[in-house]
Short mmCIF file of C-alpha atoms in Angstrom, two decimals:
data_model
loop_
_atom_site.label_atom_id
_atom_site.label_comp_id
_atom_site.label_asym_id
_atom_site.label_seq_id
_atom_site.Cartn_x
_atom_site.Cartn_y
_atom_site.Cartn_z
CA MET A 1 0.44 60.92 -14.72
CA ASN A 2 2.38 60.14 -17.89
CA ILE A 3 4.17 56.89 -18.68
CA ASN A 4 7.59 58.26 -17.74
CA SER A 5 6.36 59.32 -14.32
CA LEU A 6 4.71 55.89 -13.73
CA ALA A 7 7.89 54.10 -14.79
CA SER A 8 9.91 56.29 -12.48
CA GLY A 9 7.57 55.45 -9.58
CA ILE A 10 7.76 51.72 -10.26
CA SER A 11 11.55 51.83 -10.46
CA ARG A 12 11.69 53.53 -7.08
CA PHE A 13 9.41 50.96 -5.43
CA PRO A 14 10.24 47.59 -7.11
CA ILE A 15 9.98 45.59 -3.89
CA PHE A 16 6.52 46.97 -3.12
CA PHE A 17 5.12 46.18 -6.57
CA THR A 18 6.72 42.73 -6.54
CA PHE A 19 5.10 42.07 -3.19
CA VAL A 20 1.70 43.18 -4.50
CA ILE A 21 1.96 40.93 -7.57
CA LEU A 22 3.07 37.93 -5.51
CA SER A 23 0.25 38.56 -3.03
CA VAL A 24 -2.32 38.59 -5.82
CA ILE A 25 -0.93 35.36 -7.30
CA PHE A 26 -0.93 33.76 -3.85
CA MET A 27 -4.55 34.72 -3.19
CA LEU A 28 -5.65 33.41 -6.59
CA ASN A 29 -3.92 30.09 -5.89
CA ILE A 30 -5.57 29.87 -2.48
CA ARG A 31 -8.99 30.46 -4.01
CA ARG A 32 -8.40 27.82 -6.66
CA SER A 33 -7.17 25.37 -4.05
CA ASN A 34 -10.22 26.03 -1.84
CA ARG A 35 -12.56 25.49 -4.79
CA ARG A 36 -10.78 22.24 -5.61
CA ILE A 37 -10.99 21.03 -1.99
CA ARG A 38 -14.67 21.98 -1.78
CA LYS A 39 -15.41 20.17 -5.05
CA ASN A 40 -13.55 17.05 -3.87
CA LYS A 41 -15.51 17.04 -0.60
CA GLU A 42 -18.80 17.40 -2.42
CA GLU A 43 -17.92 14.56 -4.78
CA PHE A 44 -16.80 12.37 -1.88
CA TRP A 45 -19.98 12.86 0.10
CA ALA A 46 -22.13 12.35 -2.99
CA ARG A 47 -20.41 8.99 -3.59
CA GLU A 48 -20.62 8.09 0.10
CA ILE A 49 -24.36 8.81 0.22
CA ARG A 50 -24.89 6.72 -2.89
CA ALA A 51 -22.69 3.92 -1.49
CA ASN A 52 -24.69 3.81 1.75
CA SER A 53 -27.87 3.21 -0.24
CA ILE A 54 -26.52 0.15 -2.07
CA ARG A 55 -28.18 -3.05 -0.91
CA ARG A 56 -26.31 -6.19 0.08
CA LYS A 57 -24.78 -8.06 -2.85
CA PRO A 58 -23.29 -11.56 -3.07
CA LEU A 59 -19.61 -11.83 -2.15
CA ASP A 60 -18.98 -14.66 -4.60
CA ASN A 61 -16.36 -12.71 -6.56
CA VAL A 62 -14.38 -11.61 -3.49
CA ASP A 63 -10.98 -13.32 -3.49
CA PHE A 64 -11.03 -14.52 0.09
CA ILE A 65 -7.75 -16.02 1.26
CA ALA A 66 -7.48 -19.41 2.92
CA VAL A 67 -4.07 -19.79 4.54
CA PRO A 68 -2.47 -23.08 3.32
CA PHE A 69 -1.11 -24.20 6.68
CA ASP A 70 0.02 -27.55 5.24
CA GLU A 71 2.32 -25.71 2.78
CA LEU A 72 3.93 -23.48 5.39
CA PRO A 73 6.66 -24.53 7.84
CA MET A 74 4.36 -24.92 10.86
CA ASP A 75 6.77 -26.38 13.42
CA GLU A 76 4.78 -27.41 16.47
CA ASP A 77 7.99 -28.43 18.23
CA SER A 78 9.63 -25.01 17.92
CA THR A 79 10.83 -23.56 21.21
CA ASP A 80 11.42 -20.07 19.77
CA ASP A 81 8.96 -17.63 21.37
CA VAL A 82 8.72 -15.36 18.33
CA ILE A 83 8.08 -18.24 15.93
CA ARG A 84 5.48 -19.75 18.24
CA GLU A 85 3.75 -16.38 18.57
CA CYS A 86 3.62 -15.96 14.80
CA MET A 87 2.20 -19.43 14.26
CA GLY A 88 -0.40 -18.74 16.94
CA ASP A 89 -1.43 -15.49 15.27
CA LEU A 90 -1.80 -17.30 11.95
CA LEU A 91 -3.88 -20.06 13.47
CA SER A 92 -6.19 -17.44 15.01
CA LEU A 93 -7.10 -16.41 11.44
CA LYS A 94 -8.00 -19.94 10.37
CA ASP A 95 -11.77 -19.42 10.36
CA GLU A 96 -11.75 -15.67 9.80
CA PRO A 97 -12.46 -13.80 6.55
CA ILE A 98 -9.26 -12.56 4.89
CA ALA A 99 -9.09 -10.46 1.74
CA ASN A 100 -6.68 -7.98 0.23
CA PHE A 101 -8.37 -4.63 -0.46
CA THR A 102 -5.20 -2.56 -0.59
CA GLY A 103 -5.83 0.61 -2.61
CA ILE A 104 -9.63 0.24 -2.38
CA THR A 105 -11.64 2.59 -0.14
CA ASN A 106 -14.59 1.64 2.03
CA THR A 107 -16.78 3.74 -0.25
CA ASP A 108 -15.63 1.67 -3.24
CA LEU A 109 -16.36 -1.53 -1.33
CA LYS A 110 -19.88 -0.40 -0.46
CA LEU A 111 -20.56 0.61 -4.05
CA GLU A 112 -19.33 -2.78 -5.27
CA TYR A 113 -20.76 -5.13 -2.63
CA GLY A 114 -23.41 -3.15 -0.77
CA ALA A 115 -23.26 -1.16 2.46
CA PRO A 116 -24.46 -4.05 4.70
CA ASN A 117 -21.33 -6.03 3.79
CA ILE A 118 -18.85 -3.37 4.86
CA THR A 119 -18.33 -4.81 8.35
CA THR A 120 -17.34 -8.21 6.96
CA LEU A 121 -15.15 -6.69 4.26
CA SER A 122 -13.40 -4.29 6.64
CA LYS A 123 -12.70 -7.18 9.00
CA ALA A 124 -11.34 -9.22 6.09
CA ASP A 125 -9.01 -6.36 5.16
CA THR A 126 -7.83 -5.94 8.76
CA ASN A 127 -7.15 -9.68 8.94
CA TYR A 128 -5.15 -9.46 5.72
CA THR A 129 -2.95 -6.75 7.23
CA LEU A 130 -2.36 -8.92 10.28
CA LEU A 131 -1.58 -11.89 8.02
CA VAL A 132 1.11 -10.22 5.89
CA ARG A 133 2.73 -8.53 8.87
CA THR A 134 2.82 -11.81 10.76
CA LEU A 135 4.31 -13.60 7.76
CA GLN A 136 7.09 -11.01 7.58
CA LYS A 137 7.81 -11.27 11.31
CA TRP A 138 7.88 -15.05 11.07
CA ALA A 139 10.17 -15.07 8.03
CA GLN A 140 12.53 -12.58 9.63
CA ARG A 141 12.87 -14.75 12.72
CA LEU A 142 13.41 -17.87 10.63
CA HIS A 143 16.17 -16.02 8.78
CA GLU A 144 17.74 -14.85 12.04
CA THR A 145 17.83 -18.44 13.30
CA GLY A 146 19.54 -19.65 10.13
CA ASN A 147 16.55 -21.28 8.45
CA ASP A 148 16.48 -19.46 5.11
CA GLU A 149 14.68 -22.24 3.22
CA ASP A 150 11.63 -22.00 5.46
CA ALA A 151 11.91 -18.22 5.57
CA LEU A 152 11.74 -18.16 1.78
CA LYS A 153 8.65 -20.39 1.76
CA VAL A 154 6.89 -17.90 4.03
CA LEU A 155 8.05 -14.88 2.03
CA GLU A 156 7.06 -16.38 -1.30
CA TYR A 157 3.58 -17.08 0.00
CA ALA A 158 3.28 -13.53 1.35
CA ILE A 159 4.28 -12.05 -2.00
CA LYS A 160 1.95 -14.38 -3.93
CA ILE A 161 -1.00 -13.02 -1.95
CA ARG A 162 0.07 -9.49 -2.94
CA SER A 163 1.74 -8.31 0.27
CA ASP A 164 3.16 -4.79 0.00
CA VAL A 165 5.37 -5.15 3.08
CA SER A 166 8.65 -3.87 1.68
CA SER A 167 10.78 -5.85 4.14
CA SER A 168 9.38 -9.09 2.74
CA PHE A 169 10.63 -8.21 -0.74
CA TYR A 170 14.06 -7.12 0.46
CA LEU A 171 14.60 -10.17 2.66
CA ALA A 172 13.45 -12.54 -0.09
CA ALA A 173 15.77 -10.80 -2.55
CA ALA A 174 18.72 -11.15 -0.17
CA ILE A 175 18.06 -14.87 0.22
CA TYR A 176 17.70 -15.30 -3.55
CA ARG A 177 20.98 -13.45 -4.03
CA ALA A 178 22.73 -15.75 -1.56
CA LYS A 179 21.43 -18.69 -3.63
CA ASP A 180 22.48 -16.94 -6.86
CA ASP A 181 18.85 -17.15 -7.96
CA LYS A 182 18.39 -14.28 -10.41
CA LYS A 183 15.04 -15.64 -11.57
CA GLY A 184 13.75 -15.24 -8.03
CA ILE A 185 14.85 -11.60 -7.88
CA ALA A 186 13.31 -10.96 -11.30
CA TRP A 187 10.03 -12.44 -10.04
CA LEU A 188 10.14 -10.10 -7.04
CA LYS A 189 10.56 -7.11 -9.35
CA ARG A 190 7.61 -8.19 -11.49
CA SER A 191 5.50 -8.75 -8.39
CA ALA A 192 6.35 -5.32 -6.99
CA GLU A 193 5.59 -3.70 -10.34
CA THR A 194 2.01 -5.01 -10.34
CA LEU A 195 1.06 -4.19 -6.75
CA ASN A 196 -2.06 -2.07 -6.30
CA SER A 197 -0.34 -0.06 -3.62
CA ILE A 198 1.56 3.18 -3.11
CA MET A 199 4.45 0.94 -2.08
CA SER A 200 4.78 -0.52 -5.57
CA ARG A 201 7.16 2.10 -6.95
CA PRO A 202 9.37 2.48 -3.82
CA ILE A 203 9.82 -1.30 -3.55
CA LEU A 204 10.63 -1.64 -7.24
CA ASN A 205 13.03 1.29 -7.14
CA LYS A 206 14.87 -0.20 -4.17
CA LEU A 207 15.14 -3.62 -5.80
CA ASN A 208 16.48 -2.01 -8.96
CA GLU A 209 18.99 -0.07 -6.88
CA LEU A 210 20.14 -3.15 -4.97
CA TYR A 211 20.13 -5.54 -7.95
CA PRO A 212 20.68 -3.50 -11.12
CA ASP A 213 22.10 -6.53 -12.91
CA VAL A 214 18.79 -8.43 -12.74
CA PRO A 215 16.09 -7.39 -15.23
CA ALA A 216 12.46 -8.00 -14.35
CA TYR A 217 11.76 -9.57 -17.74
#
């Protein structure tokens, strides 16, 4: 078959040849993707096996959180059910380990502190999640009942301990705006920017969208 004949055949069946080429490209991409997934799994299990062999290490450098109850608006006389529930949940964490490990995997924790410590560290991380969610719920209710000063105290504490609950940032920003406190909004932007969380960028983007006139620095 000469070149003219081949060209004539291709021109008569362009859809078929396009389909064949796309199919080949698709299969090559699938193979590459499968190799990548297989390699990632192998690397994960290699790290996990190594992590499980790490002996217990001291937890001296873990930044455990002690809730400063005397600095928060703990109102024992409150008759609001939501507020009382939040304060009760916080008090239940008083003697529990609390630590923020957002963005850090269990494998990383075992490699850093030893496999035998993973139960304590996982519990500390779970308690941290409960803490920041409770702080947001508490602040929201304080805001709803017209107590923005106390709500802001709760929100500022939550953000200082690196909460990535987006609602805490947005509510704090709204209260700062009502007080015409641009420094407060700028602080929120800086705090969001440095979060070790996938929520860092979305929170910062939203704050920039809502308050474009306030620079972070």
